[in-house]
Tab-separated table of C-alpha atoms in Angstrom:
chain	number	residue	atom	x	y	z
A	17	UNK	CA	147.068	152.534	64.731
A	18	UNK	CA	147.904	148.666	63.765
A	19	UNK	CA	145.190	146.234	65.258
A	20	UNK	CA	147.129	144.284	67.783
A	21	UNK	CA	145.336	141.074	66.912
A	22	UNK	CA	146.804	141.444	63.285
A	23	UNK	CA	149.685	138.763	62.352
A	24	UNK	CA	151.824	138.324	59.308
A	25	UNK	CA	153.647	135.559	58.018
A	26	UNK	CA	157.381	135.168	57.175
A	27	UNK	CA	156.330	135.576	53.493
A	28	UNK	CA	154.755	138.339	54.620
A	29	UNK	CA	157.502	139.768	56.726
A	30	UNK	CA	160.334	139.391	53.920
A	31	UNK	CA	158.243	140.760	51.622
A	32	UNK	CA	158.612	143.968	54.266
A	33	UNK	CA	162.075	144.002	53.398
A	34	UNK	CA	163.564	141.629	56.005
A	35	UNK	CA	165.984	138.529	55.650
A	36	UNK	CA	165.729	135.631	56.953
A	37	UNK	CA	168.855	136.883	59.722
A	38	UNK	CA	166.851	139.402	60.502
A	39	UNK	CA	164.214	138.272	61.148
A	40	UNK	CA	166.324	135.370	63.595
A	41	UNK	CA	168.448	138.504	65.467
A	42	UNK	CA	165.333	141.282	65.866
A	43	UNK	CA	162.438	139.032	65.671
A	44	UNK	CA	163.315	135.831	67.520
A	45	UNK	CA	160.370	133.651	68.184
A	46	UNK	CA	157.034	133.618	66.231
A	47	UNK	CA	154.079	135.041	68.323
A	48	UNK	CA	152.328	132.306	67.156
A	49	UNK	CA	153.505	128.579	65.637
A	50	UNK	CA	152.396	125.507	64.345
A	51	UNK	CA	150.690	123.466	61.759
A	52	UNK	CA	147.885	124.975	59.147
A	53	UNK	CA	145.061	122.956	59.068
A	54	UNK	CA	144.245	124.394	55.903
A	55	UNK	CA	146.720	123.184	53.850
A	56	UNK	CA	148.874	121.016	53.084
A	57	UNK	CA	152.750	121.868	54.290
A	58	UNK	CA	155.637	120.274	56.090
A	59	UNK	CA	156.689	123.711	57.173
A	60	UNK	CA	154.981	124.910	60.187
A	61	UNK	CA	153.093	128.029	59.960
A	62	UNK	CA	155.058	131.169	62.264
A	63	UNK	CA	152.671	133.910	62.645
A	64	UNK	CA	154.806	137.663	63.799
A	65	UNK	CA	152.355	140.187	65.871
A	66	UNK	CA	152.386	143.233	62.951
A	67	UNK	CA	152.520	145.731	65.836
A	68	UNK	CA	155.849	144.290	67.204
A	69	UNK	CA	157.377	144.048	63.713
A	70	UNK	CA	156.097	147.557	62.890
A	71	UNK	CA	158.146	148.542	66.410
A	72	UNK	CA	161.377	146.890	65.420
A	73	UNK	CA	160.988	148.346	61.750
A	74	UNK	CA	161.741	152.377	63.612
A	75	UNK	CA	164.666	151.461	65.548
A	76	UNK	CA	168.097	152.095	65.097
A	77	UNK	CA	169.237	148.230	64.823
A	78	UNK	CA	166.513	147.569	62.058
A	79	UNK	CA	167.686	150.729	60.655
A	80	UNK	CA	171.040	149.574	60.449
A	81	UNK	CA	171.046	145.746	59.729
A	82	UNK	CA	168.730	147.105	56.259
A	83	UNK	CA	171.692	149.564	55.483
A	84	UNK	CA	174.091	146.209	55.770
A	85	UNK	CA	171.697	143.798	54.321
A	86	UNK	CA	172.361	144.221	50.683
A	87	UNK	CA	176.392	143.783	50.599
A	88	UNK	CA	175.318	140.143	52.752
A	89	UNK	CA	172.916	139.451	50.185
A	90	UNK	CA	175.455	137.857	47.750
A	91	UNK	CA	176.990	135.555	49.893
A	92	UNK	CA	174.053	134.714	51.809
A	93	UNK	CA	172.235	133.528	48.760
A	94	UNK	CA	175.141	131.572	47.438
A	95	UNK	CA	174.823	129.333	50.656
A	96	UNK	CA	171.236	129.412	49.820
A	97	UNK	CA	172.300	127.288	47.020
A	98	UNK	CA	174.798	125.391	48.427
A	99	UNK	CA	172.490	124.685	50.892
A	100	UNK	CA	169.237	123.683	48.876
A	101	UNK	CA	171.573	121.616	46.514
A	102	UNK	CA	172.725	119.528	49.260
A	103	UNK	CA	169.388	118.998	50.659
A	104	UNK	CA	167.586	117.553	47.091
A	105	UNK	CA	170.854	115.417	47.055
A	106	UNK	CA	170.240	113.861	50.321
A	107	UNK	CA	166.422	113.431	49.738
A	108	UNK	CA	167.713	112.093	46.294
A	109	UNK	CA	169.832	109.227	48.076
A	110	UNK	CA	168.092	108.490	51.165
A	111	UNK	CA	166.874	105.213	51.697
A	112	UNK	CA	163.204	105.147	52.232
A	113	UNK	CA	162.386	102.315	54.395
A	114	UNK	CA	158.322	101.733	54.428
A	115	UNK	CA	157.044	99.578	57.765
A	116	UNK	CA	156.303	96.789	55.738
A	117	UNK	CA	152.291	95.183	58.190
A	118	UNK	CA	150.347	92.143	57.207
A	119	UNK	CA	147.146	93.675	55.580
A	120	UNK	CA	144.530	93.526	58.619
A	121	UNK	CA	147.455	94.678	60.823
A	122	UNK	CA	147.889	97.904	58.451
A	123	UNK	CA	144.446	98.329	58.603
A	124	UNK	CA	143.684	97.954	62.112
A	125	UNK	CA	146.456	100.740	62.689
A	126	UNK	CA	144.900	102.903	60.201
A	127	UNK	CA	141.830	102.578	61.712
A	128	UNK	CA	143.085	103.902	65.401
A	129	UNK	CA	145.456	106.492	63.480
A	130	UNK	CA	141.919	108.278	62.002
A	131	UNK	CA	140.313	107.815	65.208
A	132	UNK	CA	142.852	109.565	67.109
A	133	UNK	CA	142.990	112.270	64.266
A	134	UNK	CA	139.147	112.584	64.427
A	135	UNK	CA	139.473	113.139	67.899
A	136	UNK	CA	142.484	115.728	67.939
A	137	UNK	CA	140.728	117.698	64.566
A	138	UNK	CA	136.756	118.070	64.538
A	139	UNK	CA	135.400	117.516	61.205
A	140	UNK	CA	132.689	119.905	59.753
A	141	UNK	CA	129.728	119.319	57.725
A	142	UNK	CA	132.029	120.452	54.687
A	143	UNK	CA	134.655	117.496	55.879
A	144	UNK	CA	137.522	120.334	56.430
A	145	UNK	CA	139.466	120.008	59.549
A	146	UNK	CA	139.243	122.466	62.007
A	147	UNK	CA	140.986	123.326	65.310
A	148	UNK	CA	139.345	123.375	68.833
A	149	UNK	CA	137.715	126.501	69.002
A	150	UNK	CA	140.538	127.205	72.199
A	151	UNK	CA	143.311	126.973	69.498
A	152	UNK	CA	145.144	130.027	68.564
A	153	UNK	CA	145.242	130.890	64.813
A	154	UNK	CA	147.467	128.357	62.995
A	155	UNK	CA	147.590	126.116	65.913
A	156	UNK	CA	146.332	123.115	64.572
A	157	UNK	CA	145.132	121.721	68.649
A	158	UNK	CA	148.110	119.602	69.010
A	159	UNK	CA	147.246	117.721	65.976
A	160	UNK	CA	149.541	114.859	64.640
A	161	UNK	CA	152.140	116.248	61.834
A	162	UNK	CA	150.196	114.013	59.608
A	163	UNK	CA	146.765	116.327	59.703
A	164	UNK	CA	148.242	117.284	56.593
A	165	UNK	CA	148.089	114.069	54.243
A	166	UNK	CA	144.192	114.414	55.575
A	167	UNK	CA	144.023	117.983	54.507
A	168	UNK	CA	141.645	119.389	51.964
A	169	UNK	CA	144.096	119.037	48.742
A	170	UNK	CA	144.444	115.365	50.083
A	171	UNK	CA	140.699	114.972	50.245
A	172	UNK	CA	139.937	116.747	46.415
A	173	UNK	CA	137.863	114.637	44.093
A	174	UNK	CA	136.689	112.516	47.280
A	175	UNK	CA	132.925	112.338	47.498
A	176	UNK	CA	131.677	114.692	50.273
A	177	UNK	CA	129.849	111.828	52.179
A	178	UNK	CA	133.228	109.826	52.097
A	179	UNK	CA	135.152	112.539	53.547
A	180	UNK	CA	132.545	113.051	56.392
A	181	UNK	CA	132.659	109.370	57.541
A	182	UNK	CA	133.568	108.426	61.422
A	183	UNK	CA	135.532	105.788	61.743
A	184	UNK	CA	134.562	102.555	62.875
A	185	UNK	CA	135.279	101.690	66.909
A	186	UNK	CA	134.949	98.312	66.020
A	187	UNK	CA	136.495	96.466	63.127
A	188	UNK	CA	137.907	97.635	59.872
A	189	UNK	CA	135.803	95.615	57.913
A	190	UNK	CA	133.285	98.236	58.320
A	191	UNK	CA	135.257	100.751	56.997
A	192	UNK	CA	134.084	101.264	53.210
A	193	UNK	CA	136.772	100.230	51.518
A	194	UNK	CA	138.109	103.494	49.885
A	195	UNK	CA	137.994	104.966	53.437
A	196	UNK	CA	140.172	102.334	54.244
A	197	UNK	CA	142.206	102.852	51.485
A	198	UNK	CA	142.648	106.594	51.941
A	199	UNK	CA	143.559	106.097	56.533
A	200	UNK	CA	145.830	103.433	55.167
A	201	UNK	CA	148.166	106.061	52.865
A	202	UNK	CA	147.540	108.570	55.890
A	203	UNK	CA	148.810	106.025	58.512
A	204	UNK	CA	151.742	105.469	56.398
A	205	UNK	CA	152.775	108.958	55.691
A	206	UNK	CA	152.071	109.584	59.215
A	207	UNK	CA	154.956	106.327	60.071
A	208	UNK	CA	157.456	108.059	57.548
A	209	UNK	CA	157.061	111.306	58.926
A	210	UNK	CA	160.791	111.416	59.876
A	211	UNK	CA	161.900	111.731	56.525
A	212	UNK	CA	161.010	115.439	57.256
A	213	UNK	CA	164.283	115.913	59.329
A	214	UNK	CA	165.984	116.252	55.915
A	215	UNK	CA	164.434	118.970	55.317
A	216	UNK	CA	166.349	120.971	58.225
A	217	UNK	CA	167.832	123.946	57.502
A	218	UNK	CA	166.041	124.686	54.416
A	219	UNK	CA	163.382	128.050	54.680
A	220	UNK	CA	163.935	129.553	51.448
A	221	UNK	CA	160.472	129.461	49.502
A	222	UNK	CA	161.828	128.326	46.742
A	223	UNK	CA	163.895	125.815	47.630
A	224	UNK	CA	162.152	124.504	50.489
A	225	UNK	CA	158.630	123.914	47.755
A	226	UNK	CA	161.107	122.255	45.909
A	227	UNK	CA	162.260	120.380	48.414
A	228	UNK	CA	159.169	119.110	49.867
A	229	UNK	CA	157.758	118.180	46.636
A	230	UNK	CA	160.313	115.937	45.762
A	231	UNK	CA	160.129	114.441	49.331
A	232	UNK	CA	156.521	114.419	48.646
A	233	UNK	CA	156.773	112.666	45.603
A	234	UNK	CA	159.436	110.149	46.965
A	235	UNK	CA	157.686	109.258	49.942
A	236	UNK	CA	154.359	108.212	48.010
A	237	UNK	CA	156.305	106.179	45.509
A	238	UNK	CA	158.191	104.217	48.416
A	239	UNK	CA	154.416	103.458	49.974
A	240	UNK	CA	153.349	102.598	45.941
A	241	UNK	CA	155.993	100.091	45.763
A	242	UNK	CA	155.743	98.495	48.901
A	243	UNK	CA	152.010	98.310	48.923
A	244	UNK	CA	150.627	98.072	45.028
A	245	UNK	CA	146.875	98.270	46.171
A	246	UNK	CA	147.239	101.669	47.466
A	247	UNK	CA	149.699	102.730	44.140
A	248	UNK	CA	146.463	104.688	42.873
A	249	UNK	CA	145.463	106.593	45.861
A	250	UNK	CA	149.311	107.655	46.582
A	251	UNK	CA	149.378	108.670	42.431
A	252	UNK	CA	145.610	110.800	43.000
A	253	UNK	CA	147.805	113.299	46.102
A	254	UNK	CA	150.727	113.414	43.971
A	255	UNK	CA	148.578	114.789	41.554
A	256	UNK	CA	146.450	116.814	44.022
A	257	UNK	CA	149.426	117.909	46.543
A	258	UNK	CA	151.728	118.576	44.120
């Protein structure tokens, strides 16, 4: 008998068999949503309880949406395309419009940004984020979206004693500086974070990776160009995140 506890994820669930209508018509809301604060994603994380898919996988509608699954296959794939072509065009042209601060004004607000993430994500001896203990699996506590440019690709080839570093309640000045440095790219990515909306409509694996990365990539480059003293930090994710 399936362990009631047990989830899957919509990887998991089309690799079962089931397509992405499917899983919308017999599925309907995940048991379980939100961010991973294990890595890095603009997707959230949806979480099905394996015993209810397991229950919907012997009845007669599952039964009969597989039977009629393969002759919708064709078209639905061609929208696919349509679809993630349209998507890397608009993230292509989109204007990406970085808050342009005074330098102590950027830091101050990175400052409060990592406070307020320290306070929403614990920090552990290992400097991963972790959810409240009361969090449900792949809630991330009601962190902010932007738990992920803190995540543990964002924090590779940062010394552990860096990563493990409160924040100063005080003054940014004593903040070491590539602290400061690293809160400043976070606050940032945090402020564009509504660049994601473009990425609506879009759950394909495929595509949607492809997408994010060249969000992703886009995103860093507009903070690079708008503030030249963080251009290295933003080039060390794009090489860590991908």
């Amino acid at each position: 008998m399936t362990d009631r506890t047990t989830y899957v994820t919509l990887a998991g669930v089309r690799r079962r068999g089931w397509t992405d209508t499917m899983v919308r018509d017999l599925l309907g809301t995940p048991d379980i949503q939100g961010r991973d604060p294990r890595r890095w994603s603009l997707a959230p994380l949806r979480l099905y309880l394996l015993a209810r898919v397991e229950s919907v996988e012997r009845t007669p509608e599952f039964t009969e949406t597989s039977t009629l699954s393969p002759a919708r296959s064709s078209a639905a794939a061609a929208y696919a395309e349509r679809r993630r072509g349209a998507v890397l065009a608009a993230i292509r042209a989109e204007p990406i419009e970085v808050p342009r601060l005074p330098g102590p004004e950027l830091e101050r607000r990175a400052v409060r940004h990592r406070q307020l993430l320290g306070a929403r994500s614990p920090v552990t001896p290992s400097g991963a984020a972790r959810p409240p203990a009361e969090a449900p699996p792949g809630d991330a506590g009601g962190a902010l979206p932007v738990t992920s440019a803190e995540s543990p690709k964002a924090r590779a080839g940062v010394p552990p004693k860096a990563r493990t570093e409160a924040p100063s309640k005080t003054h940014p000045a004593a903040v070491p500086r590539g602290a400061l440095v690293r809160w400043q790219v976070s606050y940032l990515r945090h402020a564009l974070s509504r660049y994601e909306a473009l990425l609506d409509g879009l759950y394909g694996e495929t595509g949607r990776g492809e997408a994010e990365r060249l969000l992703r990539r886009r995103l860093y480059e507009a903070i690079a160009a708008v503030y030249p003293s963080l251009a290295s930090e933003c080039r060390r994710r794009l090489a860590v995140e991908g």
